[in-house]
Coordinates of C-alpha atoms in Angstrom, one line a residue:
Chain A
M261 CA 25.2 27.4 -50.9
R262 CA 22.7 26.6 -48.3
F263 CA 18.9 26.6 -48.6
M264 CA 16.2 26.0 -46.1
L265 CA 13.1 24.1 -47.0
V266 CA 10.5 25.6 -44.7
V267 CA 7.5 23.5 -44.0
K268 CA 4.5 25.7 -43.2
A269 CA 2.3 24.9 -40.3
T270 CA -1.3 23.6 -40.8
K271 CA -4.4 23.1 -38.7
S272 CA -3.3 19.5 -38.0
S273 CA 0.3 20.4 -37.2
E274 CA -0.9 23.1 -34.9
A275 CA -3.2 20.7 -33.2
G276 CA -0.1 18.6 -32.4
I277 CA -1.2 15.7 -34.7
I278 CA 1.8 13.6 -35.6
P279 CA 1.8 12.8 -39.3
N280 CA 0.6 9.2 -40.0
Q281 CA 3.1 6.4 -40.7
E282 CA 2.8 6.8 -44.4
H283 CA 3.8 10.4 -44.4
F284 CA 6.4 9.8 -41.8
D285 CA 8.0 7.1 -44.0
A286 CA 7.8 9.3 -47.1
M287 CA 9.6 12.0 -45.2
R288 CA 12.2 9.7 -43.9
K289 CA 12.9 8.3 -47.4
F290 CA 13.3 11.9 -48.6
N291 CA 15.8 12.7 -45.8
D292 CA 17.6 9.5 -46.5
E293 CA 18.0 10.4 -50.1
L294 CA 19.3 13.8 -49.2
A295 CA 21.8 12.3 -46.7
R296 CA 23.0 9.8 -49.3
A297 CA 23.6 12.7 -51.7
G298 CA 25.6 14.4 -49.0
A299 CA 23.2 17.4 -49.2
L300 CA 21.5 17.1 -45.8
I301 CA 22.7 19.5 -43.1
A302 CA 19.8 19.4 -40.7
A303 CA 16.1 18.5 -40.5
Q304 CA 13.8 19.2 -37.6
G305 CA 10.2 19.4 -36.8
L306 CA 8.8 22.0 -34.4
H307 CA 6.2 21.6 -31.6
P308 CA 2.9 23.4 -32.2
S309 CA 2.8 27.1 -31.3
S310 CA 0.8 26.5 -28.2
N311 CA 3.9 26.2 -26.2
A312 CA 5.7 28.9 -28.1
I313 CA 6.2 32.5 -27.1
R314 CA 6.5 35.6 -29.3
I315 CA 8.7 38.5 -28.5
S316 CA 8.1 41.8 -30.3
Y317 CA 9.4 45.3 -30.1
P318 CA 6.4 47.6 -30.7
E319 CA 8.3 50.8 -29.6
P320 CA 11.6 51.8 -31.2
G321 CA 14.2 51.4 -28.4
G322 CA 11.4 50.2 -26.1
K323 CA 11.0 47.1 -24.0
P324 CA 10.1 43.8 -25.7
K325 CA 6.5 42.6 -25.5
V326 CA 6.1 38.9 -24.8
V327 CA 3.0 37.0 -25.9
D328 CA 2.3 33.4 -25.2
G329 CA 1.1 31.0 -28.0
P330 CA -0.9 29.5 -29.6
F331 CA -0.9 31.9 -32.5
T332 CA -3.5 32.2 -35.1
E333 CA -2.9 32.2 -38.9
A334 CA -1.3 28.7 -39.2
K335 CA 0.0 29.5 -42.6
E336 CA 2.3 32.2 -41.2
L337 CA 3.8 29.7 -38.8
I338 CA 6.6 27.1 -39.3
A339 CA 6.1 23.5 -38.5
G340 CA 9.6 22.3 -39.4
F341 CA 12.6 22.8 -41.6
T342 CA 15.2 21.0 -43.7
L343 CA 18.6 22.6 -44.3
I344 CA 20.5 21.5 -47.4
E345 CA 23.8 22.4 -49.0
V346 CA 23.8 22.3 -52.8
K347 CA 25.7 23.7 -55.7
S348 CA 23.0 25.8 -57.3
R349 CA 19.5 27.3 -56.8
E350 CA 18.2 24.9 -59.4
E351 CA 19.5 21.9 -57.5
A352 CA 17.8 23.2 -54.4
I353 CA 14.5 23.6 -56.3
Q354 CA 14.9 20.0 -57.6
W355 CA 15.3 18.7 -54.0
A356 CA 12.4 20.8 -52.8
M357 CA 10.2 19.4 -55.5
R358 CA 11.0 15.9 -54.2
M359 CA 9.9 16.7 -50.7
P360 CA 6.7 14.8 -50.0
D361 CA 3.6 16.8 -49.2
P362 CA 4.4 17.4 -45.6
H363 CA 0.9 17.0 -44.1
G364 CA -1.4 15.5 -46.7
F365 CA -5.0 16.7 -46.6
G366 CA -4.1 19.2 -49.4
E367 CA -2.8 21.6 -46.7
G368 CA 0.9 21.2 -47.1
E369 CA 3.1 24.1 -48.2
I370 CA 6.8 24.3 -48.5
E371 CA 8.9 27.4 -48.8
L372 CA 12.4 27.4 -50.3
R373 CA 14.7 30.1 -48.9
Q374 CA 18.3 30.7 -49.5
V375 CA 20.5 31.1 -46.4
Y376 CA 22.7 34.3 -46.3
E377 CA 26.5 33.9 -46.4
V378 CA 28.4 36.4 -44.3
A379 CA 30.0 37.8 -47.5
E380 CA 26.6 38.8 -48.8
F381 CA 25.9 41.2 -46.0
T382 CA 28.9 43.3 -46.7
Q383 CA 32.1 43.2 -48.7
D384 CA 33.6 46.1 -46.6
P385 CA 36.5 44.8 -44.5
E386 CA 35.9 47.5 -41.9
A387 CA 32.3 46.6 -41.5
I388 CA 33.2 42.9 -41.2
A389 CA 35.8 43.8 -38.6
R390 CA 33.3 45.9 -36.6
E391 CA 30.7 43.1 -36.7
T392 CA 33.3 40.6 -35.6
E393 CA 34.3 42.8 -32.7
M394 CA 30.7 43.2 -31.7
I395 CA 30.1 39.5 -31.7
E396 CA 33.3 39.0 -29.7
R397 CA 32.1 41.6 -27.1
V398 CA 28.7 39.9 -26.7
K399 CA 30.4 36.6 -26.3
R400 CA 32.8 37.9 -23.6
K401 CA 29.8 39.1 -21.7
L402 CA 28.1 35.8 -21.9
T403 CA 31.1 33.7 -20.7
Chain B
M448 CA 10.5 27.8 -69.4
E449 CA 13.2 29.5 -71.5
E450 CA 15.9 27.2 -72.8
S451 CA 18.7 28.3 -70.5
A452 CA 16.5 27.9 -67.5
V453 CA 15.7 24.4 -68.6
H454 CA 19.4 23.7 -69.0
R455 CA 20.2 25.0 -65.5
T456 CA 17.4 22.8 -64.1
I457 CA 18.7 19.8 -66.0
D458 CA 22.2 20.6 -64.5
G459 CA 20.6 20.5 -61.1
I460 CA 18.9 17.2 -61.7
W461 CA 22.1 15.8 -63.2
R462 CA 24.0 16.7 -60.1
I463 CA 21.5 14.9 -58.0
E464 CA 21.2 11.8 -60.2
S465 CA 24.4 11.3 -62.2
A466 CA 26.5 9.4 -59.7
K467 CA 23.6 7.0 -59.0
I468 CA 23.0 6.5 -62.7
I469 CA 26.7 6.0 -63.6
A470 CA 27.0 3.5 -60.7
A471 CA 24.0 1.5 -61.8
L472 CA 25.1 1.4 -65.4
A473 CA 28.7 0.4 -64.4
R474 CA 27.2 -2.6 -62.6
I475 CA 25.4 -3.6 -65.8
V476 CA 28.2 -3.0 -68.3
R477 CA 31.2 -3.5 -65.9
D478 CA 33.1 -0.5 -67.2
V479 CA 32.9 2.9 -65.7
G480 CA 34.1 4.6 -68.9
I481 CA 31.3 3.1 -71.0
A482 CA 28.9 3.7 -68.1
E483 CA 29.6 7.4 -68.1
D484 CA 29.3 7.6 -71.9
L485 CA 25.9 5.9 -71.8
A486 CA 24.8 8.1 -68.9
Q487 CA 25.9 11.1 -70.9
D488 CA 23.8 9.9 -73.9
A489 CA 20.8 9.7 -71.7
L490 CA 21.5 13.3 -70.5
L491 CA 21.7 14.5 -74.1
I492 CA 18.4 12.8 -74.9
A493 CA 16.9 14.5 -71.9
L494 CA 18.3 17.9 -72.9
E495 CA 16.7 17.6 -76.3
R496 CA 13.4 16.2 -75.2
W497 CA 12.8 18.3 -72.1
T498 CA 13.6 21.5 -73.8
D499 CA 10.7 20.8 -76.2
E500 CA 8.3 18.9 -73.9
G501 CA 9.1 20.2 -70.5
I502 CA 10.6 18.4 -67.6
P503 CA 8.8 15.1 -66.6
E504 CA 7.3 14.6 -63.2
N505 CA 10.0 12.2 -62.0
P506 CA 13.1 13.3 -63.9
G507 CA 15.4 11.0 -62.0
A508 CA 13.5 7.9 -62.8
W509 CA 13.2 9.0 -66.4
L510 CA 16.9 9.5 -66.7
M511 CA 17.6 6.2 -65.0
T512 CA 15.2 4.2 -67.3
T513 CA 16.6 5.9 -70.4
A514 CA 20.2 5.2 -69.4
K515 CA 19.5 1.6 -68.5
R516 CA 17.8 1.0 -71.8
R517 CA 21.0 2.3 -73.5
A518 CA 23.1 0.0 -71.4
F519 CA 21.0 -3.0 -72.3
D520 CA 21.2 -2.1 -76.0
H521 CA 25.0 -1.8 -75.6
L522 CA 25.1 -5.3 -74.0
R523 CA 23.0 -6.8 -76.7
R524 CA 25.2 -5.3 -79.4
S525 CA 28.3 -6.6 -77.8
K526 CA 26.6 -10.0 -77.4
V527 CA 25.9 -10.0 -81.1
R528 CA 29.5 -9.2 -81.7
D529 CA 30.6 -11.9 -79.3
R530 CA 28.4 -14.4 -81.1
K531 CA 30.1 -13.5 -84.4
Y532 CA 33.4 -14.2 -82.8
E533 CA 31.9 -17.5 -81.7
E534 CA 31.0 -18.4 -85.2
L535 CA 34.6 -17.7 -86.1
G536 CA 35.6 -20.4 -83.7
R537 CA 36.3 -18.3 -80.6
E538 CA 35.5 -19.8 -77.3
I539 CA 32.9 -18.1 -75.2
D540 CA 31.7 -20.3 -72.5
S541 CA 31.2 -17.6 -69.9
Q542 CA 28.6 -15.6 -71.8
Q543 CA 25.2 -15.8 -70.3
E544 CA 22.0 -13.8 -70.8
P545 CA 22.4 -11.1 -68.2
D546 CA 19.9 -11.1 -65.4
W547 CA 17.9 -8.0 -66.3
D548 CA 15.8 -8.1 -63.2
E549 CA 18.7 -8.3 -60.9
A550 CA 20.5 -5.5 -62.7
L551 CA 17.5 -3.3 -62.3
D552 CA 16.8 -4.0 -58.7
D553 CA 20.2 -3.4 -57.2
P554 CA 20.1 -1.1 -54.1
V555 CA 21.7 2.2 -55.1
G556 CA 24.0 2.4 -52.1
D557 CA 26.1 -0.6 -53.0
D558 CA 26.5 0.6 -56.6
L559 CA 27.7 4.0 -55.3
L560 CA 30.1 2.4 -53.0
R561 CA 31.5 0.2 -55.8
L562 CA 31.8 3.4 -57.9
I563 CA 33.8 5.2 -55.2
F564 CA 36.1 2.2 -54.8
T565 CA 36.6 2.0 -58.5
T566 CA 37.4 5.7 -59.1
C567 CA 39.8 5.7 -56.1
H568 CA 41.5 2.5 -57.3
P569 CA 45.3 2.4 -56.4
V570 CA 46.2 1.6 -60.1
L571 CA 45.5 5.3 -60.8
S572 CA 47.7 8.1 -59.9
S573 CA 46.3 10.3 -57.1
E574 CA 45.6 13.2 -59.5
A575 CA 43.7 10.8 -61.7
R576 CA 41.8 9.4 -58.8
V577 CA 40.8 12.9 -57.6
A578 CA 39.7 14.0 -61.1
L579 CA 37.7 10.9 -61.9
T580 CA 36.0 11.0 -58.5
L581 CA 35.0 14.6 -58.8
R582 CA 33.8 13.9 -62.3
L583 CA 31.8 10.7 -61.8
L584 CA 30.7 11.1 -58.2
G585 CA 30.6 14.9 -57.8
G586 CA 29.0 15.4 -61.2
L587 CA 31.5 18.3 -61.8
T588 CA 32.4 19.2 -65.4
T589 CA 36.0 19.1 -66.6
E590 CA 35.9 22.9 -66.7
E591 CA 34.9 23.1 -63.1
I592 CA 37.5 20.6 -61.9
A593 CA 40.2 22.5 -63.9
S594 CA 39.2 25.8 -62.4
A595 CA 39.2 24.4 -58.9
Y596 CA 42.7 22.9 -59.4
L597 CA 44.0 25.9 -61.3
V598 CA 45.1 23.7 -64.2
P599 CA 44.2 24.0 -67.9
E600 CA 41.0 22.2 -68.9
P601 CA 42.7 19.9 -71.5
T602 CA 45.0 18.6 -68.7
V603 CA 42.0 17.5 -66.6
A604 CA 40.2 16.1 -69.7
Q605 CA 43.3 14.1 -70.5
R606 CA 43.7 12.9 -67.0
I607 CA 40.1 11.6 -66.9
V608 CA 40.3 9.9 -70.3
R609 CA 43.5 8.2 -69.4
A610 CA 42.1 7.1 -66.0
K611 CA 39.1 5.5 -67.6
R612 CA 41.3 3.8 -70.2
T613 CA 43.6 2.5 -67.4
L614 CA 40.7 1.1 -65.5
T615 CA 39.5 -0.8 -68.6
A616 CA 42.9 -1.9 -69.6
V617 CA 43.8 -3.4 -66.3
R618 CA 40.3 -4.8 -66.0
V619 CA 39.5 -3.3 -62.6
P620 CA 36.4 -5.2 -61.6
F621 CA 33.4 -3.1 -60.7
E622 CA 32.9 -4.7 -57.3
L623 CA 33.7 -4.2 -53.6
P624 CA 37.1 -5.3 -52.7
P625 CA 37.4 -8.7 -50.9
K626 CA 37.2 -8.5 -47.1
D627 CA 40.9 -8.8 -46.5
E628 CA 41.7 -5.9 -48.8
L629 CA 38.9 -3.7 -47.6
P630 CA 40.8 -1.7 -45.0
A631 CA 43.7 -0.9 -47.4
R632 CA 41.4 0.0 -50.2
L633 CA 39.2 2.1 -47.9
S634 CA 42.2 4.1 -46.8
S635 CA 42.9 4.9 -50.4
V636 CA 39.3 6.2 -50.8
L637 CA 39.6 8.3 -47.6
E638 CA 43.0 9.6 -48.8
V639 CA 41.5 10.8 -52.1
I640 CA 38.7 12.6 -50.3
Y641 CA 41.0 14.2 -47.8
L642 CA 43.5 15.2 -50.6
M643 CA 40.6 17.0 -52.3
F644 CA 39.7 18.7 -49.1
N645 CA 43.2 19.9 -48.2
E646 CA 43.8 21.2 -51.7
G647 CA 40.9 23.5 -51.2
Y648 CA 41.6 24.2 -47.5
A649 CA 45.2 25.1 -47.8
S650 CA 44.7 27.6 -50.5
S651 CA 41.5 29.1 -49.3
T652 CA 43.4 32.0 -47.7
G653 CA 44.2 34.9 -49.9
E654 CA 42.4 36.0 -53.0
N655 CA 41.3 32.6 -54.2
W656 CA 37.7 32.0 -53.5
I657 CA 37.1 29.3 -56.1
R658 CA 38.8 26.6 -54.2
P659 CA 36.4 26.2 -51.3
V660 CA 34.4 24.3 -53.9
L661 CA 36.9 21.5 -53.5
C662 CA 36.3 21.5 -49.7
Q663 CA 32.6 21.4 -50.1
E664 CA 32.8 18.7 -52.7
A665 CA 35.1 16.6 -50.5
L666 CA 32.8 17.1 -47.6
R667 CA 29.8 16.1 -49.7
L668 CA 31.6 12.9 -50.9
G669 CA 32.6 12.1 -47.3
R670 CA 29.0 12.5 -46.2
I671 CA 27.9 10.2 -48.9
L672 CA 30.5 7.6 -47.9
A673 CA 29.4 7.9 -44.3
E674 CA 25.8 7.1 -45.3
I675 CA 26.6 4.1 -47.6
A676 CA 29.4 2.7 -45.4
P677 CA 28.1 3.5 -41.9
D678 CA 30.1 0.8 -40.1
E679 CA 33.5 2.1 -40.8
P680 CA 34.8 4.3 -37.9
E681 CA 37.5 6.0 -40.0
V682 CA 34.9 7.2 -42.5
H683 CA 33.1 9.1 -39.7
G684 CA 36.4 10.2 -38.4
L685 CA 37.3 11.8 -41.8
V686 CA 33.9 13.4 -42.1
A687 CA 34.1 14.8 -38.6
L688 CA 37.6 16.2 -39.3
M689 CA 36.3 17.9 -42.4
E690 CA 33.2 19.2 -40.8
I691 CA 35.1 20.8 -37.9
Q692 CA 37.8 22.2 -40.1
S693 CA 35.2 23.6 -42.5
S694 CA 33.5 25.3 -39.5
R695 CA 36.5 27.6 -39.2
F696 CA 36.4 28.9 -42.7
R697 CA 35.1 32.3 -41.9
A698 CA 37.5 32.8 -39.0
R699 CA 40.7 31.8 -40.8
V700 CA 41.3 35.0 -42.8
S701 CA 41.4 38.5 -41.5
P702 CA 39.4 41.2 -43.4
S703 CA 42.7 42.3 -45.0
G704 CA 43.4 38.8 -46.1
E705 CA 46.0 37.6 -43.6
P706 CA 45.8 34.1 -42.3
I707 CA 44.7 33.9 -38.7
L708 CA 46.0 31.0 -36.6
L709 CA 43.7 28.7 -34.7
M710 CA 44.5 30.1 -31.3
D711 CA 43.9 33.7 -32.4
Q712 CA 40.6 33.0 -34.3
N713 CA 37.4 34.7 -33.4
R714 CA 35.4 31.6 -32.2
A715 CA 32.1 33.4 -32.7
L716 CA 32.7 33.2 -36.4
W717 CA 33.0 29.4 -36.4
D718 CA 30.1 27.6 -38.0
H719 CA 28.5 25.9 -35.0
L720 CA 26.2 23.8 -37.1
L721 CA 29.2 22.2 -38.7
I722 CA 30.9 21.7 -35.4
R723 CA 27.8 20.0 -34.1
R724 CA 27.7 17.8 -37.2
G725 CA 31.4 17.0 -36.6
L726 CA 30.9 16.0 -33.0
T727 CA 27.9 13.9 -34.0
A728 CA 30.1 12.1 -36.5
I729 CA 32.6 11.3 -33.8
E730 CA 29.9 9.9 -31.6
R731 CA 28.7 7.7 -34.4
A732 CA 32.2 6.3 -34.8
E733 CA 32.6 5.9 -31.0
R734 CA 29.3 3.8 -30.9
L735 CA 30.9 1.3 -33.3
G736 CA 33.3 0.5 -30.4
R737 CA 36.4 -0.1 -32.4
A738 CA 40.0 1.2 -32.2
F739 CA 40.5 4.8 -33.3
G740 CA 42.4 5.3 -36.5
P741 CA 44.4 8.3 -37.6
Y742 CA 41.4 10.3 -39.0
L743 CA 39.3 9.7 -35.9
I744 CA 42.2 10.8 -33.7
Q745 CA 42.7 13.9 -35.7
A746 CA 39.0 14.6 -35.6
S747 CA 39.1 14.2 -31.8
I748 CA 41.9 16.7 -31.6
A749 CA 39.9 19.1 -33.7
A750 CA 36.9 18.5 -31.5
C751 CA 38.9 19.5 -28.4
H752 CA 39.6 22.9 -30.0
A753 CA 36.0 23.2 -31.2
R754 CA 34.6 22.5 -27.7
A755 CA 36.7 25.3 -26.1
H756 CA 34.7 28.5 -26.0
T757 CA 37.9 30.5 -25.7
A758 CA 41.5 29.6 -26.6
A759 CA 42.4 29.6 -22.9
E760 CA 39.9 26.8 -22.2
T761 CA 41.6 24.4 -24.5
D762 CA 42.0 20.9 -23.0
W763 CA 45.7 20.5 -23.7
V764 CA 46.1 17.5 -21.5
R765 CA 43.6 15.6 -23.6
I766 CA 45.1 16.9 -26.9
S767 CA 48.5 15.7 -25.7
A768 CA 47.1 12.2 -25.1
L769 CA 45.5 12.2 -28.5
Y770 CA 48.8 13.2 -30.2
E771 CA 50.4 10.4 -28.2
A772 CA 47.9 8.0 -29.7
L773 CA 48.4 9.5 -33.2
S774 CA 52.1 9.1 -33.0
Q775 CA 51.5 5.4 -32.3
V776 CA 49.1 4.9 -35.1
A777 CA 50.6 7.2 -37.7
P778 CA 54.0 8.3 -36.6
S779 CA 55.6 11.2 -38.5
P780 CA 58.0 14.1 -37.6
V781 CA 55.1 16.6 -38.1
V782 CA 52.9 14.7 -35.6
E783 CA 55.9 14.7 -33.2
L784 CA 56.2 18.5 -33.6
N785 CA 52.5 18.9 -32.9
R786 CA 52.7 16.6 -29.9
A787 CA 55.6 18.8 -28.6
V788 CA 53.4 21.9 -28.9
A789 CA 50.5 20.2 -27.1
L790 CA 52.7 18.9 -24.3
S791 CA 54.3 22.3 -23.8
M792 CA 50.9 23.9 -23.5
A793 CA 49.8 21.2 -21.0
F794 CA 53.0 20.6 -19.0
G795 CA 55.4 23.5 -19.8
P796 CA 57.9 24.4 -22.4
E797 CA 60.8 22.2 -21.1
V798 CA 58.7 19.0 -21.9
G799 CA 58.1 20.3 -25.4
L800 CA 61.7 21.2 -25.9
E801 CA 62.9 17.7 -25.1
I802 CA 60.8 16.3 -28.0
V803 CA 61.8 19.1 -30.4
D804 CA 65.5 18.6 -29.7
A805 CA 65.2 15.0 -30.7
L806 CA 63.6 16.2 -34.0
L807 CA 66.7 18.2 -34.8
Q808 CA 68.4 15.1 -36.1
E809 CA 65.4 14.3 -38.4
P810 CA 66.6 14.8 -42.1
S811 CA 63.0 15.5 -43.4
M812 CA 62.7 18.4 -40.9
K813 CA 65.9 20.1 -42.0
N814 CA 64.3 22.8 -44.0
Y815 CA 60.9 22.8 -42.2
H816 CA 60.5 26.4 -40.9
L817 CA 58.0 25.3 -38.2
L818 CA 60.7 23.4 -36.3
P819 CA 62.9 26.3 -35.5
S820 CA 59.9 28.5 -35.0
V821 CA 58.4 26.2 -32.4
R822 CA 61.8 25.6 -30.8
G823 CA 62.3 29.4 -30.6
D824 CA 59.0 29.7 -28.9
F825 CA 59.9 27.1 -26.2
L826 CA 63.3 28.7 -25.7
M827 CA 61.7 32.1 -25.4
K828 CA 59.3 30.9 -22.7
L829 CA 62.2 29.3 -20.8
G830 CA 64.0 32.7 -20.9
R831 CA 66.8 31.5 -23.2
K832 CA 66.4 34.6 -25.3
Q833 CA 69.6 34.5 -27.3
E834 CA 69.1 31.0 -28.5
A835 CA 65.4 31.8 -29.2
C836 CA 66.5 34.8 -31.3
L837 CA 68.7 32.6 -33.4
E838 CA 65.9 30.1 -33.9
F839 CA 63.5 32.7 -35.0
K840 CA 66.0 34.1 -37.5
R841 CA 66.6 30.6 -38.9
A842 CA 62.9 30.0 -39.2
A843 CA 62.5 33.3 -41.1
T844 CA 65.1 32.3 -43.7
L845 CA 63.2 29.0 -44.2
S846 CA 59.8 30.5 -44.4
R847 CA 58.4 31.1 -47.9
N848 CA 55.5 33.3 -46.8
E849 CA 56.2 37.0 -46.6
K850 CA 53.8 37.8 -43.8
E851 CA 55.1 34.9 -41.7
R852 CA 58.6 36.0 -42.3
D853 CA 57.8 39.4 -41.0
L854 CA 56.3 38.0 -37.9
L855 CA 59.3 35.7 -37.2
L856 CA 61.8 38.6 -37.7
R857 CA 59.7 40.7 -35.3
R858 CA 59.9 37.9 -32.7
A859 CA 63.6 37.6 -33.2
S860 CA 64.2 41.3 -32.6
D861 CA 61.8 41.2 -29.6
C862 CA 64.0 38.7 -27.9
A863 CA 67.2 40.5 -28.8
A864 CA 65.8 43.8 -27.4
E865 CA 65.0 42.4 -24.0

């Protein structure tokens, strides 16, 4: 099963401050350990929200509303993520516990979230077939 | 924390740490069987202590220290025993005080690599190699291995016990193979991992949802190997092949449980993250700038399919060339048959037919249903309907799969009808 270790944004990450060497090394060591355990799927850091956009749908069926960043409430933003593949929730927790404090300054926060498997959405073969067909239609339009 | 929650947590920690610990201990005591026993002892101590006192801040280091202490005790005891032998007049000139510091400081990667080479040692049967690798490197219990392989648990337990005993009996050294033996030994390691993967992959259709565990475990071991032996192109090749094949999991079976062939799969259902990882692994191998081995070539073929957004976009010319290369490096009738299919897609059915006709003499292909099935397909495309019909019927009698047989008979009657 896959889990995502979501690193929350902080004032410093939002200000575009790159973590200092010490933190950088600690994170690299952690990713290295994950890779050597065959558990690492992906790990990425995100730019601050100042060059992000936000798309929302305030009206049902209405047009999307686009807002430029930066966004306030740093704690609700994401600064990066690490995707891992493990055997159990407990194993994922153990890995998450080993992730270094992502920002220092006592601001870091990591959220551990499980990634959905398709089978969890529905067991109904008809629904899966419908979903499949839908994705296929969308893809045909795109290509 | 309640007790079962502690146990589940310890399970998680064990899975992260066990291979490292066993590998480090094996280096100290020079015997994987004893190393595993000692590591298990440490685990038992942890289970007892952590249930009462809670889990320590750095559980991995705690386990490692405890396990190493047990290993040194073990060494001291056997030294005392040896000394007694000495008093009895036995010769022991090779005994020296072990270098504790060196034993403690060894980089984990090398130990793990030694462990993989030991569990995949050619003196063991392939079943034993697989079971021992899953157990010592994957941290799987005998019960889990048994259920993944659909065999009774005592069988697996026996296999593992016997494997450990064999390694001790023939004195397999816990070390990396000498340089000149490395390629041959590495191919045995890759073979074990791919065997594991295929066992899960081939049976993942149908009702059985347990066996993908084997695929995931093989993929995980492959990824570990790629990290600790990054200079071996074939390691990346195997990892790439497994990543790309795994990416098709969701698309391989229809909602009603029928297998779906590669060309008919809904490519939107492929796991594009795994495809990306596979392509990256191929690039890593390419950067090493050495000749492509069989895994890397197969991965490159898989990558051609993965890169095509629709089945019609498949680069069959490139795939034909890759099969040509594969038939040079690892020739086999099955590779020839695949090459024929690729060539027919790239250059027309008559080119494919020529290769397939040559395969008709091949004794190992005599009862292989795909040969008449592919030949029938070529003949059909060339408009030789009657011959095609016969081939499809022949393929149907050879096929063991009911759904496939139905399909072949349908094709046979289709050519007869026209």
